[in-house]
Coordinates of C-alpha atoms in Angstrom, one line a residue:
X1256 CA 25.3 16.3 -6.0
X1257 CA 24.0 19.9 -6.2
X1258 CA 20.5 21.0 -5.5
X1259 CA 20.2 22.2 -9.1
X1260 CA 21.3 18.8 -10.3
X1261 CA 18.5 17.2 -8.3
X1262 CA 15.9 19.7 -9.5
X1263 CA 16.9 19.0 -13.1
X1264 CA 16.5 15.3 -12.6
X1265 CA 13.0 15.8 -11.0
X1266 CA 11.9 17.9 -14.0
X1267 CA 13.1 15.2 -16.4
X1268 CA 11.2 12.6 -14.5
X1269 CA 8.0 14.6 -14.5
X1270 CA 8.2 15.3 -18.2
X1271 CA 9.2 11.9 -19.5
X1272 CA 7.7 9.4 -17.1
X1273 CA 3.9 8.8 -17.1
X1274 CA 4.1 5.1 -16.7
X1275 CA 4.2 2.9 -13.6
X1276 CA 7.8 2.5 -12.5
X1277 CA 7.1 -1.1 -11.5
X1278 CA 5.1 -2.6 -14.3
X1279 CA 5.1 0.1 -17.1
X1280 CA 1.3 0.6 -17.1
X1281 CA 0.0 4.1 -17.8
X1282 CA -0.5 6.3 -14.8
X1283 CA -1.9 9.8 -14.5
X1284 CA 0.9 12.4 -13.9
X1285 CA 1.2 13.4 -10.2
X1286 CA 2.8 12.3 -7.0
X1287 CA 2.4 8.6 -7.4
X1288 CA 4.3 6.8 -10.2
X1289 CA 3.1 3.3 -9.1
X1290 CA -0.2 2.1 -10.5
X1291 CA -3.0 0.9 -8.2
X1292 CA -2.5 -2.7 -9.2
X1293 CA 1.2 -2.7 -8.2
X1294 CA 0.4 -0.9 -5.0
X1295 CA -2.3 -3.4 -4.1
X1296 CA 0.1 -6.3 -4.8
X1297 CA 2.9 -4.9 -2.8
X1298 CA 3.9 -7.5 -0.2
X1299 CA 3.7 -5.0 2.7
X1300 CA 5.0 -5.8 6.2
X1301 CA 2.9 -3.2 8.0
X1302 CA 5.7 -3.0 10.5
X1303 CA 5.2 0.8 10.7
X1304 CA 2.0 0.2 12.6
X1305 CA 3.6 -2.2 15.1
X1306 CA 5.9 -0.7 17.7
X1307 CA 7.0 -4.2 18.7
X1308 CA 7.7 -5.5 15.2
X1309 CA 10.5 -8.0 14.4
X1310 CA 12.7 -5.4 12.8
X1311 CA 12.5 -3.2 15.9
X1312 CA 13.2 -6.2 18.2
X1313 CA 16.2 -7.1 16.0
X1314 CA 17.8 -3.6 16.2
X1315 CA 17.2 -3.4 19.9
X1316 CA 19.7 -6.2 20.3
X1317 CA 22.4 -3.9 18.9
X1318 CA 21.4 -0.4 20.1
X1319 CA 18.4 1.3 21.7
X1320 CA 16.1 2.4 18.9
X1321 CA 12.8 4.4 19.0
X1322 CA 10.9 2.8 16.1
X1323 CA 12.0 0.6 13.1
X1324 CA 10.1 -0.4 10.0
X1325 CA 10.4 -1.8 6.5
X1326 CA 7.8 -1.1 3.8
X1327 CA 7.7 -4.5 2.1
X1328 CA 9.2 -8.0 1.9
X1329 CA 11.8 -8.5 -0.8
X1330 CA 10.8 -11.7 -2.6
X1331 CA 13.3 -13.8 -4.6
X1332 CA 12.2 -12.7 -8.0
X1333 CA 9.5 -10.2 -8.6
X1334 CA 8.9 -6.8 -10.1
X1335 CA 9.6 -5.0 -6.9
X1336 CA 13.0 -6.6 -6.5
X1337 CA 13.9 -5.7 -10.1
X1338 CA 12.7 -2.2 -9.5
X1339 CA 15.0 -1.8 -6.5
X1340 CA 17.9 -3.0 -8.6
X1341 CA 17.1 -0.5 -11.3
X1342 CA 16.9 2.3 -8.8
X1343 CA 20.4 1.4 -7.5
X1344 CA 22.3 0.5 -10.6
X1345 CA 20.1 1.4 -13.6
X1346 CA 20.1 5.2 -13.3
X1347 CA 16.4 5.0 -12.5
X1348 CA 16.7 7.1 -9.3
X1349 CA 13.1 8.3 -9.6
X1350 CA 12.0 4.8 -8.5
X1351 CA 13.9 5.4 -5.2
X1352 CA 12.0 8.6 -4.7
X1353 CA 8.7 6.9 -5.3
X1354 CA 9.5 4.2 -2.8
X1355 CA 10.4 7.0 -0.3
X1356 CA 7.1 8.6 -0.8
X1357 CA 5.3 5.3 -0.2
X1358 CA 7.4 4.5 2.8
X1359 CA 7.0 8.0 4.2
X1360 CA 3.2 7.8 3.7
X1361 CA 3.0 4.6 5.7
X1362 CA 5.2 6.0 8.5
X1363 CA 3.0 9.1 8.6
X1364 CA -0.2 7.1 8.8
X1365 CA 1.2 5.0 11.7
X1366 CA 1.5 8.1 13.9
X1367 CA 4.7 6.6 15.4
X1368 CA 7.1 8.8 13.4
X1369 CA 5.4 12.2 13.8
X1370 CA 8.2 13.6 16.0
X1371 CA 11.1 12.7 13.6
X1372 CA 13.3 15.8 13.2
X1373 CA 15.9 14.8 10.7
X1374 CA 16.0 12.1 8.0
X1375 CA 19.5 10.8 7.3
X1376 CA 20.2 8.5 4.3
X1377 CA 23.0 5.9 4.4
X1378 CA 25.9 7.5 2.5
X1379 CA 28.0 6.2 -0.2
X1380 CA 31.8 6.7 -0.3
X1381 CA 32.6 9.7 -2.5
X1382 CA 34.5 7.5 -5.0
X1383 CA 31.4 5.2 -5.4
X1384 CA 29.1 8.3 -5.6
X1385 CA 31.2 9.7 -8.5
X1386 CA 31.2 6.3 -10.2
X1387 CA 27.4 5.7 -9.9
X1388 CA 26.4 9.4 -10.2
X1389 CA 23.8 9.4 -7.4
X1390 CA 22.9 7.7 -4.1
X1391 CA 19.5 6.0 -4.3
X1392 CA 19.1 6.3 -0.5
X1393 CA 19.2 10.1 -0.9
X1394 CA 16.0 9.9 -3.0
X1395 CA 14.3 7.5 -0.6
X1396 CA 15.1 9.9 2.2
X1397 CA 13.7 12.9 0.2
X1398 CA 10.4 11.1 -0.2
X1399 CA 10.2 10.0 3.4
X1400 CA 11.0 13.5 4.7
X1401 CA 8.5 15.1 2.4
X1402 CA 5.8 12.9 3.8
X1403 CA 6.8 13.4 7.5
X1404 CA 7.5 17.2 7.2
X1405 CA 11.0 16.6 8.4
X1406 CA 14.4 17.9 7.2
X1407 CA 16.8 15.8 5.1
X1408 CA 20.4 15.9 6.1
X1409 CA 22.4 14.2 3.3
X1410 CA 25.8 15.2 4.7
X1411 CA 25.2 14.3 8.4
X1412 CA 27.0 11.0 7.9
X1413 CA 29.9 10.2 5.7
X1414 CA 31.7 7.0 4.8
X1415 CA 35.3 7.2 5.9
X1416 CA 36.4 4.0 4.1
X1417 CA 35.5 2.8 0.6
X1418 CA 34.6 -0.7 1.8
X1419 CA 33.8 -3.6 -0.6
X1420 CA 30.1 -4.2 -1.4
X1421 CA 28.1 -6.2 1.1
X1422 CA 26.5 -8.4 -1.5
X1423 CA 27.9 -11.9 -1.7
X1424 CA 29.5 -11.8 1.8
X1425 CA 28.7 -14.0 4.7
X1426 CA 26.9 -12.6 7.7
X1427 CA 30.1 -12.2 9.8
X1428 CA 32.0 -10.7 6.9
X1429 CA 29.2 -8.1 6.4
X1430 CA 29.5 -6.9 10.0
X1431 CA 33.3 -6.7 9.8
X1432 CA 33.1 -5.0 6.5
X1433 CA 31.2 -2.0 7.9
X1434 CA 32.7 -1.8 11.3
X1435 CA 33.5 1.8 12.2
X1436 CA 33.5 3.0 8.6
X1437 CA 31.0 5.9 9.2
X1438 CA 31.6 9.2 10.9
X1439 CA 29.5 12.3 11.6
X1440 CA 29.8 15.8 10.3
X1441 CA 28.6 18.7 12.6
X1442 CA 27.3 16.5 15.4
X1443 CA 25.9 19.5 17.2
X1444 CA 23.1 19.6 14.6
X1445 CA 22.0 16.1 15.8
X1446 CA 22.1 16.7 19.5
X1447 CA 18.7 16.1 21.1
X1448 CA 17.1 15.3 17.8
X1449 CA 15.0 12.3 16.7
X1450 CA 17.0 11.0 13.7
X1451 CA 15.5 8.6 11.2
X1452 CA 18.2 6.6 9.3
X1453 CA 16.9 5.5 5.8
X1454 CA 18.2 2.9 3.4
X1455 CA 16.8 0.8 0.5
X1456 CA 17.1 -2.8 1.8
X1457 CA 17.6 -4.3 5.2
X1458 CA 19.4 -7.6 5.1
X1459 CA 21.6 -8.2 8.1
X1460 CA 21.3 -4.7 9.5
X1461 CA 25.1 -4.4 9.7
X1462 CA 25.3 -1.2 7.7
X1463 CA 22.4 0.5 9.5
X1464 CA 23.8 -0.5 13.0
X1465 CA 27.2 0.9 12.0
X1466 CA 25.4 4.2 11.0
X1467 CA 23.4 4.3 14.3
X1468 CA 26.5 3.7 16.4
X1469 CA 28.5 6.4 14.7
X1470 CA 25.6 8.9 15.3
X1471 CA 25.1 7.9 18.9
X1472 CA 28.8 8.1 19.6
X1473 CA 29.0 11.6 18.2
X1474 CA 25.7 12.8 19.5
X1475 CA 24.6 10.6 22.5
X1476 CA 21.6 12.7 23.3
X1477 CA 19.8 12.0 20.0
X1478 CA 17.3 9.3 19.4
X1479 CA 17.5 6.8 16.5
X1480 CA 14.8 5.2 14.4
X1481 CA 15.3 3.1 11.2
X1482 CA 13.3 2.8 8.1
X1483 CA 14.0 0.9 4.8
X1484 CA 12.0 0.3 1.7
X1485 CA 12.4 -3.5 1.8
X1486 CA 13.5 -6.2 4.2
X1487 CA 15.2 -9.3 2.8
X1488 CA 17.1 -12.5 3.8
X1489 CA 16.8 -14.4 7.0
X1490 CA 15.3 -11.4 8.8
X1491 CA 12.4 -11.3 6.3
X1492 CA 11.8 -15.0 6.6
X1493 CA 11.8 -14.8 10.3
X1494 CA 9.4 -11.9 10.3
X1495 CA 6.6 -13.6 8.2

C-alpha cells in the first residue's frame, strides 16, 4: 500500500469517526478513539512493566528476546475481541491504529522499550494483502512507532509462502504451518538494531517466533523484542 493511500485512509477516519471504536459512544476528536469507560474496562496484562513476565519467559524458550509484552487479555466474547476481528476482516483498520497507539503508550510508560530502533509488523503474503486490502499489523506498528519515536519498516520482512490461516489448527500444525515462511529484505538495515516485532494477537507464538528466527538468521547482531495488542489461548490462561 502506498503512503498516499494510507494518508487518505487517515483523513477519512478523522473526518467520519468521532465515536468510540469499541462501544460506539461519542468521543471528542483527537488521538484517542476509545472512550474512557472502555479504556478503564480493558483487561490489561501490564506485562510491559514486568521484564520477567510470562510472555517474555515463553519466547525465551525459543529465542533470546530483549522484552516481550501484550496489552490485554483476549476474553472469549467481549467488545475487544469483536473489535480485533473488525480491524482484521471488517475494513475497520483504524481500530488497529488505535490499538497500536494504546500499546505504544504503555510500552513507552514502562521505560523498557525506549531504545527500540525499528518496529516491524508481521507481514501478509502479497496475495492475501491484495485480497484483504490492508494489513492490520501495519497500523498497529504505526501507532506503536509513533509513541516510541521509532521507525516503522513495513518491508523488512516478507512472507515467502502463502500459508493457510493459523485459525482452527492444532498447536503442532500451527508451528509447522509457519516454519521458514518468512525472509528478510535488506538485512543490513537491521544489523545492530533493536527490532520490535508487532502483531495483533499472540496465541501460540509460532508466527512471531518464525519472524524472529528469520531476522536473527539474516542479521545476527540485532536484538529482538515482541509486542502484541492481545494475548489469547492457553498462554493467556497460564499468565493470569
